[in-house]
């Protein structure tokens, strides 16, 4: 065929055995030569057919044509005729009348001419350029489609396009092998240098992102965070200032978690509370809050601390752990020591030990401490 590059390739199956008959013209295989034993997992005696290719070698002829186009020209004159690789370069050069554009065109043609076409892929990769190898193992070829040769050529064409892309990066960066750097020819004019500097190729070593998108995300996110903090106090301020819907405002503030706890303690008369409309209510310094009454494990409740000191002791019972509440009631048993002396005599503290607490057989018991604390007495 005139004005084309012709490539003749032979595919030799050698001693490859096929599991099924192949109707593809390049891999044609219909010769049954034997039956081979196979372990199919269903018991002994299973066999499979051993099929060989019809011909010792199958030819494949490829005809390739190229053309270059200038998108800036009119539709009828923007492309050169289809031709071989060398003729297409000569015909396409006439599409760029400007000398600077011709220099760029020659640089791009050199890039295309240096890349690998289908013939170079077949010659370099050999059997590795065939898709059928992914179904071959230990000299046994699996089932193949009737258009397997077309799938192989499409795969080889994709490999050549990938090589063309890598050549663009190689032209811009130069070879990675330091021994080849002495053969490198640098850009010869301003147009070639500009092409080398303007290369933009995706690399997995870096991540591209939009500065505008990132800035908008940060700005909008920050605005939402700030708004969530200032909206409630600002609305509450204007409601108090203008006395707008006081019931709704008070209900909203009282339903806060800490305010609900304040209401529970205050209902028992515990604590002198402040900041009752804010997020964190407070009591006076040193004030004791209500304690949890566990007399009924199925219905715990709060209980105000009495005038005595409450002591909670964990004890081991026959069935497990139980809690024993011990309450000190000073008013039931007081210790009085009388002395004779004057006001100028020394006064020293006398510490009275608490009496022993006796165990009973019940799970929860209340004991009294006879005398706990310190009594001041005057000694003679």
mmCIF file of C-alpha atoms in Angstrom:
data_model
loop_
_atom_site.group_PDB
_atom_site.id
_atom_site.type_symbol
_atom_site.label_atom_id
_atom_site.label_comp_id
_atom_site.label_asym_id
_atom_site.label_seq_id
_atom_site.Cartn_x
_atom_site.Cartn_y
_atom_site.Cartn_z
ATOM 1 C CA UNK A 1 0.000 0.000 0.000
ATOM 2 C CA UNK A 2 1.481 3.383 -0.981
ATOM 3 C CA UNK A 3 1.962 6.261 1.473
ATOM 4 C CA UNK A 4 2.024 3.989 4.546
ATOM 5 C CA UNK A 5 4.352 2.141 6.916
ATOM 6 C CA UNK A 6 3.991 -1.642 6.561
ATOM 7 C CA UNK A 7 4.944 -3.994 9.403
ATOM 8 C CA UNK A 8 5.049 -7.800 9.023
ATOM 9 C CA UNK A 9 4.984 -9.857 12.245
ATOM 10 C CA UNK A 10 4.856 -13.627 12.794
ATOM 11 C CA UNK A 11 3.291 -15.312 15.818
ATOM 12 C CA UNK A 12 4.736 -18.745 16.575
ATOM 13 C CA UNK A 13 2.854 -20.891 19.145
ATOM 14 C CA UNK A 14 5.797 -23.303 19.534
ATOM 15 C CA UNK A 15 4.664 -26.095 21.874
ATOM 16 C CA UNK A 16 1.808 -24.200 23.524
ATOM 17 C CA UNK A 17 -1.249 -26.400 24.138
ATOM 18 C CA UNK A 18 -4.744 -24.894 24.013
ATOM 19 C CA UNK A 19 -7.550 -25.879 26.381
ATOM 20 C CA UNK A 20 -10.258 -25.095 23.810
ATOM 21 C CA UNK A 21 -10.475 -24.611 20.083
ATOM 22 C CA UNK A 22 -9.599 -21.076 18.947
ATOM 23 C CA UNK A 23 -11.283 -19.452 15.942
ATOM 24 C CA UNK A 24 -9.138 -16.300 15.997
ATOM 25 C CA UNK A 25 -7.186 -16.146 12.679
ATOM 26 C CA UNK A 26 -3.904 -15.335 14.464
ATOM 27 C CA UNK A 27 -4.213 -18.009 17.158
ATOM 28 C CA UNK A 28 -6.171 -20.535 15.087
ATOM 29 C CA UNK A 29 -6.076 -23.922 16.891
ATOM 30 C CA UNK A 30 -8.249 -26.944 16.012
ATOM 31 C CA UNK A 31 -5.873 -29.941 16.061
ATOM 32 C CA UNK A 32 -6.779 -32.376 18.820
ATOM 33 C CA UNK A 33 -3.695 -34.405 19.569
ATOM 34 C CA UNK A 34 -4.447 -36.150 22.866
ATOM 35 C CA UNK A 35 -6.452 -36.293 26.055
ATOM 36 C CA UNK A 36 -4.684 -35.383 29.246
ATOM 37 C CA UNK A 37 -5.595 -36.436 32.761
ATOM 38 C CA UNK A 38 -6.769 -33.614 34.986
ATOM 39 C CA UNK A 39 -7.575 -33.265 38.653
ATOM 40 C CA UNK A 40 -10.953 -31.521 38.637
ATOM 41 C CA UNK A 41 -11.826 -32.313 42.258
ATOM 42 C CA UNK A 42 -14.657 -34.660 41.229
ATOM 43 C CA UNK A 43 -12.728 -37.892 41.386
ATOM 44 C CA UNK A 44 -10.200 -39.683 39.180
ATOM 45 C CA UNK A 45 -10.602 -40.351 35.474
ATOM 46 C CA UNK A 46 -11.261 -36.766 34.356
ATOM 47 C CA UNK A 47 -9.549 -35.708 31.118
ATOM 48 C CA UNK A 48 -9.178 -32.564 29.018
ATOM 49 C CA UNK A 49 -8.381 -32.143 25.341
ATOM 50 C CA UNK A 50 -4.903 -31.072 24.263
ATOM 51 C CA UNK A 51 -5.183 -28.859 21.176
ATOM 52 C CA UNK A 52 -2.363 -27.459 19.077
ATOM 53 C CA UNK A 53 -2.238 -24.522 16.670
ATOM 54 C CA UNK A 54 -3.164 -25.134 13.048
ATOM 55 C CA UNK A 55 0.004 -23.504 11.675
ATOM 56 C CA UNK A 56 3.576 -23.319 12.995
ATOM 57 C CA UNK A 57 3.532 -19.520 12.448
ATOM 58 C CA UNK A 58 0.770 -17.024 11.771
ATOM 59 C CA UNK A 59 1.566 -13.773 9.930
ATOM 60 C CA UNK A 60 0.218 -10.366 10.943
ATOM 61 C CA UNK A 61 0.537 -7.381 8.596
ATOM 62 C CA UNK A 62 -0.017 -3.857 9.950
ATOM 63 C CA UNK A 63 -0.377 -0.751 7.773
ATOM 64 C CA UNK A 64 0.078 2.585 9.617
ATOM 65 C CA UNK A 65 -0.531 6.111 8.349
ATOM 66 C CA UNK A 66 -0.159 9.480 10.033
ATOM 67 C CA UNK A 67 -1.261 13.037 9.432
ATOM 68 C CA UNK A 68 -0.701 16.397 11.146
ATOM 69 C CA UNK A 69 -3.316 19.129 11.496
ATOM 70 C CA UNK A 70 -3.280 22.850 12.280
ATOM 71 C CA UNK A 71 -6.536 23.743 14.118
ATOM 72 C CA UNK A 72 -6.079 27.445 13.308
ATOM 73 C CA UNK A 73 -6.708 26.907 9.586
ATOM 74 C CA UNK A 74 -10.012 26.440 7.752
ATOM 75 C CA UNK A 75 -11.761 23.080 8.068
ATOM 76 C CA UNK A 76 -10.902 21.997 4.517
ATOM 77 C CA UNK A 77 -7.196 22.909 4.717
ATOM 78 C CA UNK A 78 -6.202 22.311 8.328
ATOM 79 C CA UNK A 79 -4.916 18.697 7.874
ATOM 80 C CA UNK A 80 -2.189 17.265 5.633
ATOM 81 C CA UNK A 81 -2.887 14.039 3.655
ATOM 82 C CA UNK A 82 -2.458 10.638 5.306
ATOM 83 C CA UNK A 83 1.033 9.299 4.672
ATOM 84 C CA UNK A 84 3.920 7.362 6.194
ATOM 85 C CA UNK A 85 5.786 8.725 9.214
ATOM 86 C CA UNK A 86 8.513 10.455 7.149
ATOM 87 C CA UNK A 87 6.184 11.727 4.408
ATOM 88 C CA UNK A 88 3.625 13.017 6.930
ATOM 89 C CA UNK A 89 6.311 15.192 8.515
ATOM 90 C CA UNK A 90 7.226 16.720 5.175
ATOM 91 C CA UNK A 91 3.570 17.308 4.207
ATOM 92 C CA UNK A 92 2.594 18.713 7.580
ATOM 93 C CA UNK A 93 5.380 21.267 7.664
ATOM 94 C CA UNK A 94 3.564 23.307 5.026
ATOM 95 C CA UNK A 95 0.647 23.872 7.423
ATOM 96 C CA UNK A 96 2.710 26.328 9.509
ATOM 97 C CA UNK A 97 3.936 29.250 7.398
ATOM 98 C CA UNK A 98 5.446 31.110 10.359
ATOM 99 C CA UNK A 99 9.078 30.210 11.045
ATOM 100 C CA UNK A 100 8.643 30.125 14.829
ATOM 101 C CA UNK A 101 5.687 27.745 14.493
ATOM 102 C CA UNK A 102 7.725 25.535 12.180
ATOM 103 C CA UNK A 103 10.445 25.235 14.839
ATOM 104 C CA UNK A 104 7.883 24.096 17.374
ATOM 105 C CA UNK A 105 6.406 21.672 14.826
ATOM 106 C CA UNK A 106 9.826 20.140 14.127
ATOM 107 C CA UNK A 107 10.437 19.727 17.869
ATOM 108 C CA UNK A 108 7.097 17.955 18.308
ATOM 109 C CA UNK A 109 7.706 15.721 15.293
ATOM 110 C CA UNK A 110 11.071 14.732 16.762
ATOM 111 C CA UNK A 111 9.272 13.759 19.972
ATOM 112 C CA UNK A 112 6.774 11.595 18.038
ATOM 113 C CA UNK A 113 9.467 10.050 15.871
ATOM 114 C CA UNK A 114 11.546 9.135 18.956
ATOM 115 C CA UNK A 115 8.673 7.311 20.647
ATOM 116 C CA UNK A 116 7.870 3.641 20.092
ATOM 117 C CA UNK A 117 5.230 2.688 17.527
ATOM 118 C CA UNK A 118 3.425 -0.693 17.396
ATOM 119 C CA UNK A 119 6.311 -2.346 15.538
ATOM 120 C CA UNK A 120 8.790 -1.133 18.173
ATOM 121 C CA UNK A 121 6.507 -2.399 20.972
ATOM 122 C CA UNK A 122 6.279 -5.830 19.365
ATOM 123 C CA UNK A 123 10.014 -6.010 18.763
ATOM 124 C CA UNK A 124 10.937 -4.831 22.272
ATOM 125 C CA UNK A 125 8.371 -6.646 24.430
ATOM 126 C CA UNK A 126 7.957 -9.699 22.202
ATOM 127 C CA UNK A 127 5.427 -12.118 23.801
ATOM 128 C CA UNK A 128 4.906 -9.696 26.718
ATOM 129 C CA UNK A 129 3.051 -7.373 24.327
ATOM 130 C CA UNK A 130 0.224 -9.949 23.921
ATOM 131 C CA UNK A 131 -2.861 -9.907 26.119
ATOM 132 C CA UNK A 132 -3.211 -13.667 25.689
ATOM 133 C CA UNK A 133 -0.270 -14.208 28.043
ATOM 134 C CA UNK A 134 -2.510 -13.350 30.997
ATOM 135 C CA UNK A 135 -4.417 -16.600 30.304
ATOM 136 C CA UNK A 136 -1.352 -18.814 29.843
ATOM 137 C CA UNK A 137 0.317 -20.859 32.544
ATOM 138 C CA UNK A 138 2.915 -23.630 32.391
ATOM 139 C CA UNK A 139 2.680 -23.939 28.614
ATOM 140 C CA UNK A 140 -1.116 -24.277 28.675
ATOM 141 C CA UNK A 141 -3.219 -21.564 26.989
ATOM 142 C CA UNK A 142 -6.693 -20.795 28.326
ATOM 143 C CA UNK A 143 -9.753 -19.865 26.235
ATOM 144 C CA UNK A 144 -9.307 -17.013 23.723
ATOM 145 C CA UNK A 145 -11.860 -14.778 22.002
ATOM 146 C CA UNK A 146 -12.471 -14.840 18.261
ATOM 147 C CA UNK A 147 -11.100 -11.267 17.956
ATOM 148 C CA UNK A 148 -8.046 -11.832 20.170
ATOM 149 C CA UNK A 149 -5.657 -10.378 17.575
ATOM 150 C CA UNK A 150 -7.577 -7.079 17.613
ATOM 151 C CA UNK A 151 -7.407 -6.915 21.394
ATOM 152 C CA UNK A 152 -3.654 -7.522 21.211
ATOM 153 C CA UNK A 153 -3.130 -4.702 18.703
ATOM 154 C CA UNK A 154 -5.252 -2.298 20.764
ATOM 155 C CA UNK A 155 -3.151 -3.132 23.830
ATOM 156 C CA UNK A 156 0.082 -2.555 21.866
ATOM 157 C CA UNK A 157 -1.235 0.774 20.576
ATOM 158 C CA UNK A 158 -2.005 1.906 24.137
ATOM 159 C CA UNK A 159 1.539 0.996 25.136
ATOM 160 C CA UNK A 160 2.908 3.137 22.304
ATOM 161 C CA UNK A 161 0.756 6.112 23.398
ATOM 162 C CA UNK A 162 2.011 5.731 26.966
ATOM 163 C CA UNK A 163 5.563 5.733 25.646
ATOM 164 C CA UNK A 164 4.805 8.923 23.692
ATOM 165 C CA UNK A 165 3.710 10.636 26.918
ATOM 166 C CA UNK A 166 6.836 9.516 28.731
ATOM 167 C CA UNK A 167 8.982 10.856 25.876
ATOM 168 C CA UNK A 168 7.481 14.329 26.421
ATOM 169 C CA UNK A 169 8.691 14.220 30.047
ATOM 170 C CA UNK A 170 12.059 12.829 28.960
ATOM 171 C CA UNK A 171 12.515 15.657 26.457
ATOM 172 C CA UNK A 172 11.838 18.258 29.148
ATOM 173 C CA UNK A 173 13.845 16.722 32.019
ATOM 174 C CA UNK A 174 16.521 14.862 30.157
ATOM 175 C CA UNK A 175 17.586 11.248 30.728
ATOM 176 C CA UNK A 176 17.788 9.872 34.254
ATOM 177 C CA UNK A 177 20.926 7.861 33.503
ATOM 178 C CA UNK A 178 23.972 10.075 34.197
ATOM 179 C CA UNK A 179 26.050 8.120 31.653
ATOM 180 C CA UNK A 180 23.720 9.316 28.874
ATOM 181 C CA UNK A 181 23.773 12.994 29.812
ATOM 182 C CA UNK A 182 26.820 13.678 27.648
ATOM 183 C CA UNK A 183 24.752 12.743 24.582
ATOM 184 C CA UNK A 184 21.913 15.084 25.486
ATOM 185 C CA UNK A 185 21.273 17.944 23.095
ATOM 186 C CA UNK A 186 19.874 21.044 24.882
ATOM 187 C CA UNK A 187 17.130 23.251 23.340
ATOM 188 C CA UNK A 188 18.504 25.231 20.461
ATOM 189 C CA UNK A 189 16.181 28.259 20.446
ATOM 190 C CA UNK A 190 13.707 30.211 22.566
ATOM 191 C CA UNK A 191 10.696 28.245 21.331
ATOM 192 C CA UNK A 192 12.200 24.903 22.355
ATOM 193 C CA UNK A 193 13.223 26.266 25.742
ATOM 194 C CA UNK A 194 9.704 27.572 26.287
ATOM 195 C CA UNK A 195 8.254 24.159 25.431
ATOM 196 C CA UNK A 196 10.563 22.492 27.939
ATOM 197 C CA UNK A 197 9.580 24.921 30.694
ATOM 198 C CA UNK A 198 5.860 24.680 29.956
ATOM 199 C CA UNK A 199 5.579 20.907 30.440
ATOM 200 C CA UNK A 200 2.860 19.986 32.937
ATOM 201 C CA UNK A 201 2.629 16.267 33.587
ATOM 202 C CA UNK A 202 0.660 14.601 36.363
ATOM 203 C CA UNK A 203 2.891 13.033 39.005
ATOM 204 C CA UNK A 204 1.848 10.845 41.926
ATOM 205 C CA UNK A 205 4.656 12.351 43.996
ATOM 206 C CA UNK A 206 2.665 15.617 44.298
ATOM 207 C CA UNK A 207 -0.957 16.546 44.925
ATOM 208 C CA UNK A 208 -2.709 19.366 43.092
ATOM 209 C CA UNK A 209 -5.477 21.286 44.845
ATOM 210 C CA UNK A 210 -7.414 24.485 44.340
ATOM 211 C CA UNK A 211 -6.323 27.449 46.477
ATOM 212 C CA UNK A 212 -9.706 29.110 45.899
ATOM 213 C CA UNK A 213 -11.617 26.021 47.031
ATOM 214 C CA UNK A 214 -9.409 25.579 50.083
ATOM 215 C CA UNK A 215 -9.744 29.246 51.022
ATOM 216 C CA UNK A 216 -13.531 29.152 50.677
ATOM 217 C CA UNK A 217 -13.714 25.998 52.786
ATOM 218 C CA UNK A 218 -11.615 27.535 55.564
ATOM 219 C CA UNK A 219 -13.484 30.851 55.450
ATOM 220 C CA UNK A 220 -16.967 29.355 55.480
ATOM 221 C CA UNK A 221 -16.010 26.778 58.122
ATOM 222 C CA UNK A 222 -14.473 29.433 60.367
ATOM 223 C CA UNK A 223 -17.555 31.632 59.963
ATOM 224 C CA UNK A 224 -19.839 28.775 60.985
ATOM 225 C CA UNK A 225 -17.699 27.987 64.042
ATOM 226 C CA UNK A 226 -17.598 31.627 65.162
ATOM 227 C CA UNK A 227 -21.337 32.008 64.532
ATOM 228 C CA UNK A 228 -22.075 28.941 66.670
ATOM 229 C CA UNK A 229 -20.225 30.556 69.607
ATOM 230 C CA UNK A 230 -21.571 34.120 69.348
ATOM 231 C CA UNK A 231 -25.144 33.557 68.127
ATOM 232 C CA UNK A 232 -26.644 32.378 71.426
ATOM 233 C CA UNK A 233 -25.113 35.059 73.701
ATOM 234 C CA UNK A 234 -25.961 37.805 71.193
ATOM 235 C CA UNK A 235 -29.592 36.682 70.900
ATOM 236 C CA UNK A 236 -29.826 36.323 74.679
ATOM 237 C CA UNK A 237 -28.432 39.844 75.156
ATOM 238 C CA UNK A 238 -31.047 41.437 72.891
ATOM 239 C CA UNK A 239 -33.809 39.397 74.514
ATOM 240 C CA UNK A 240 -32.813 40.637 77.951
ATOM 241 C CA UNK A 241 -32.298 44.185 76.729
ATOM 242 C CA UNK A 242 -35.716 44.427 75.097
ATOM 243 C CA UNK A 243 -37.491 41.957 77.382
ATOM 244 C CA UNK A 244 -38.537 39.759 74.446
ATOM 245 C CA UNK A 245 -40.433 36.574 75.357
ATOM 246 C CA UNK A 246 -38.943 36.140 78.847
ATOM 247 C CA UNK A 247 -40.557 32.728 79.405
ATOM 248 C CA UNK A 248 -38.939 31.189 76.310
ATOM 249 C CA UNK A 249 -35.589 32.731 77.228
ATOM 250 C CA UNK A 250 -35.723 31.435 80.803
ATOM 251 C CA UNK A 251 -36.866 27.995 79.692
ATOM 252 C CA UNK A 252 -34.005 27.770 77.196
ATOM 253 C CA UNK A 253 -31.450 28.704 79.873
ATOM 254 C CA UNK A 254 -32.947 26.418 82.527
ATOM 255 C CA UNK A 255 -32.837 23.368 80.263
ATOM 256 C CA UNK A 256 -29.040 23.434 80.144
ATOM 257 C CA UNK A 257 -27.479 20.326 81.715
ATOM 258 C CA UNK A 258 -25.826 22.139 84.629
ATOM 259 C CA UNK A 259 -28.892 24.301 85.207
ATOM 260 C CA UNK A 260 -31.055 21.182 85.499
ATOM 261 C CA UNK A 261 -28.666 19.897 88.150
ATOM 262 C CA UNK A 262 -28.888 23.268 89.939
ATOM 263 C CA UNK A 263 -32.686 23.025 89.989
ATOM 264 C CA UNK A 264 -32.504 19.541 91.531
ATOM 265 C CA UNK A 265 -30.150 20.669 94.316
ATOM 266 C CA UNK A 266 -31.939 23.950 94.892
ATOM 267 C CA UNK A 267 -35.274 22.147 95.271
ATOM 268 C CA UNK A 268 -33.767 20.399 98.308
ATOM 269 C CA UNK A 269 -32.634 23.710 99.707
ATOM 270 C CA UNK A 270 -28.952 22.992 99.136
ATOM 271 C CA UNK A 271 -26.558 25.754 98.164
ATOM 272 C CA UNK A 272 -26.760 29.481 97.626
ATOM 273 C CA UNK A 273 -26.721 29.657 93.827
ATOM 274 C CA UNK A 274 -25.497 32.390 91.494
ATOM 275 C CA UNK A 275 -25.274 32.721 87.681
ATOM 276 C CA UNK A 276 -28.656 31.020 87.357
ATOM 277 C CA UNK A 277 -29.149 32.124 83.731
ATOM 278 C CA UNK A 278 -25.690 31.278 82.457
ATOM 279 C CA UNK A 279 -24.184 28.037 81.207
ATOM 280 C CA UNK A 280 -22.361 27.225 84.468
ATOM 281 C CA UNK A 281 -24.149 28.040 87.753
ATOM 282 C CA UNK A 282 -22.024 28.301 90.914
ATOM 283 C CA UNK A 283 -22.503 28.065 94.676
ATOM 284 C CA UNK A 284 -20.757 29.738 97.563
ATOM 285 C CA UNK A 285 -17.211 28.633 98.352
ATOM 286 C CA UNK A 286 -17.086 25.477 100.474
ATOM 287 C CA UNK A 287 -20.799 24.682 100.295
ATOM 288 C CA UNK A 288 -21.775 21.007 100.231
ATOM 289 C CA UNK A 289 -24.209 19.724 97.603
ATOM 290 C CA UNK A 290 -26.761 16.970 98.000
ATOM 291 C CA UNK A 291 -25.573 13.352 97.991
ATOM 292 C CA UNK A 292 -26.990 10.277 96.321
ATOM 293 C CA UNK A 293 -29.271 8.166 98.489
ATOM 294 C CA UNK A 294 -28.751 4.501 97.572
ATOM 295 C CA UNK A 295 -31.105 3.044 100.110
ATOM 296 C CA UNK A 296 -33.201 1.801 97.197
ATOM 297 C CA UNK A 297 -30.954 0.528 94.414
ATOM 298 C CA UNK A 298 -33.876 0.545 92.000
ATOM 299 C CA UNK A 299 -34.768 4.178 92.744
ATOM 300 C CA UNK A 300 -31.770 6.343 93.645
ATOM 301 C CA UNK A 301 -32.449 9.952 94.579
ATOM 302 C CA UNK A 302 -30.730 13.049 95.931
ATOM 303 C CA UNK A 303 -30.724 13.788 99.660
ATOM 304 C CA UNK A 304 -29.531 16.863 101.496
ATOM 305 C CA UNK A 305 -26.604 16.328 103.860
ATOM 306 C CA UNK A 306 -27.719 16.521 107.530
ATOM 307 C CA UNK A 307 -25.943 18.329 110.351
ATOM 308 C CA UNK A 308 -23.770 15.270 110.984
ATOM 309 C CA UNK A 309 -21.006 13.767 108.879
ATOM 310 C CA UNK A 310 -22.055 11.037 106.404
ATOM 311 C CA UNK A 311 -19.702 8.134 105.927
ATOM 312 C CA UNK A 312 -20.148 5.546 103.195
ATOM 313 C CA UNK A 313 -18.464 2.191 103.774
ATOM 314 C CA UNK A 314 -18.203 -0.612 101.253
ATOM 315 C CA UNK A 315 -18.670 -4.043 102.785
ATOM 316 C CA UNK A 316 -18.640 -7.566 101.408
ATOM 317 C CA UNK A 317 -21.841 -9.526 101.977
ATOM 318 C CA UNK A 318 -22.625 -13.119 101.194
ATOM 319 C CA UNK A 319 -24.210 -12.125 97.903
ATOM 320 C CA UNK A 320 -21.759 -9.413 96.818
ATOM 321 C CA UNK A 321 -20.949 -5.834 97.644
ATOM 322 C CA UNK A 322 -23.308 -3.500 99.539
ATOM 323 C CA UNK A 323 -23.158 0.048 100.763
ATOM 324 C CA UNK A 324 -23.601 0.944 104.420
ATOM 325 C CA UNK A 325 -24.466 4.472 105.352
ATOM 326 C CA UNK A 326 -23.173 5.721 108.661
ATOM 327 C CA UNK A 327 -24.409 9.021 109.989
ATOM 328 C CA UNK A 328 -22.900 10.980 112.796
ATOM 329 C CA UNK A 329 -25.457 12.714 114.970
ATOM 330 C CA UNK A 330 -23.733 14.916 117.478
ATOM 331 C CA UNK A 331 -26.899 15.967 119.214
ATOM 332 C CA UNK A 332 -27.647 12.402 120.476
ATOM 333 C CA UNK A 333 -24.433 11.902 122.430
ATOM 334 C CA UNK A 334 -22.351 14.831 123.579
ATOM 335 C CA UNK A 335 -19.332 14.725 125.785
ATOM 336 C CA UNK A 336 -19.013 17.409 128.422
ATOM 337 C CA UNK A 337 -16.017 17.875 130.609
ATOM 338 C CA UNK A 338 -16.169 20.341 133.401
ATOM 339 C CA UNK A 339 -13.132 21.981 134.927
ATOM 340 C CA UNK A 340 -12.254 24.511 137.555
ATOM 341 C CA UNK A 341 -10.025 27.424 136.742
ATOM 342 C CA UNK A 342 -9.784 30.978 135.647
ATOM 343 C CA UNK A 343 -10.043 32.633 132.238
ATOM 344 C CA UNK A 344 -6.278 33.025 132.066
ATOM 345 C CA UNK A 345 -5.590 29.337 132.379
ATOM 346 C CA UNK A 346 -4.394 27.367 129.344
ATOM 347 C CA UNK A 347 -7.023 25.769 127.109
ATOM 348 C CA UNK A 348 -5.979 22.716 125.114
ATOM 349 C CA UNK A 349 -7.984 20.555 122.627
ATOM 350 C CA UNK A 350 -9.018 17.098 123.742
ATOM 351 C CA UNK A 351 -9.695 14.617 120.932
ATOM 352 C CA UNK A 352 -12.245 11.899 121.649
ATOM 353 C CA UNK A 353 -12.044 8.640 119.699
ATOM 354 C CA UNK A 354 -15.106 7.272 117.931
ATOM 355 C CA UNK A 355 -16.592 4.072 119.240
ATOM 356 C CA UNK A 356 -16.447 0.855 117.340
ATOM 357 C CA UNK A 357 -19.115 0.086 114.797
ATOM 358 C CA UNK A 358 -20.619 -3.360 115.187
ATOM 359 C CA UNK A 359 -21.702 -5.356 112.148
ATOM 360 C CA UNK A 360 -25.177 -6.861 111.793
ATOM 361 C CA UNK A 361 -26.559 -9.372 109.282
ATOM 362 C CA UNK A 362 -28.533 -6.842 107.228
ATOM 363 C CA UNK A 363 -27.259 -5.495 103.904
ATOM 364 C CA UNK A 364 -27.755 -1.846 104.761
ATOM 365 C CA UNK A 365 -27.299 -0.530 108.322
ATOM 366 C CA UNK A 366 -27.220 2.873 109.969
ATOM 367 C CA UNK A 367 -24.836 3.389 112.901
ATOM 368 C CA UNK A 368 -24.273 6.316 115.129
ATOM 369 C CA UNK A 369 -20.926 7.637 116.049
ATOM 370 C CA UNK A 370 -20.988 8.434 119.768
ATOM 371 C CA UNK A 371 -18.674 11.366 119.635
ATOM 372 C CA UNK A 372 -16.721 12.562 116.635
ATOM 373 C CA UNK A 373 -14.899 15.836 116.458
ATOM 374 C CA UNK A 374 -13.066 17.994 118.904
ATOM 375 C CA UNK A 375 -14.251 19.374 122.230
ATOM 376 C CA UNK A 376 -12.592 22.244 123.999
ATOM 377 C CA UNK A 377 -12.244 21.806 127.727
ATOM 378 C CA UNK A 378 -10.585 23.807 130.396
ATOM 379 C CA UNK A 379 -8.178 22.026 132.639
ATOM 380 C CA UNK A 380 -7.393 23.072 136.126
#
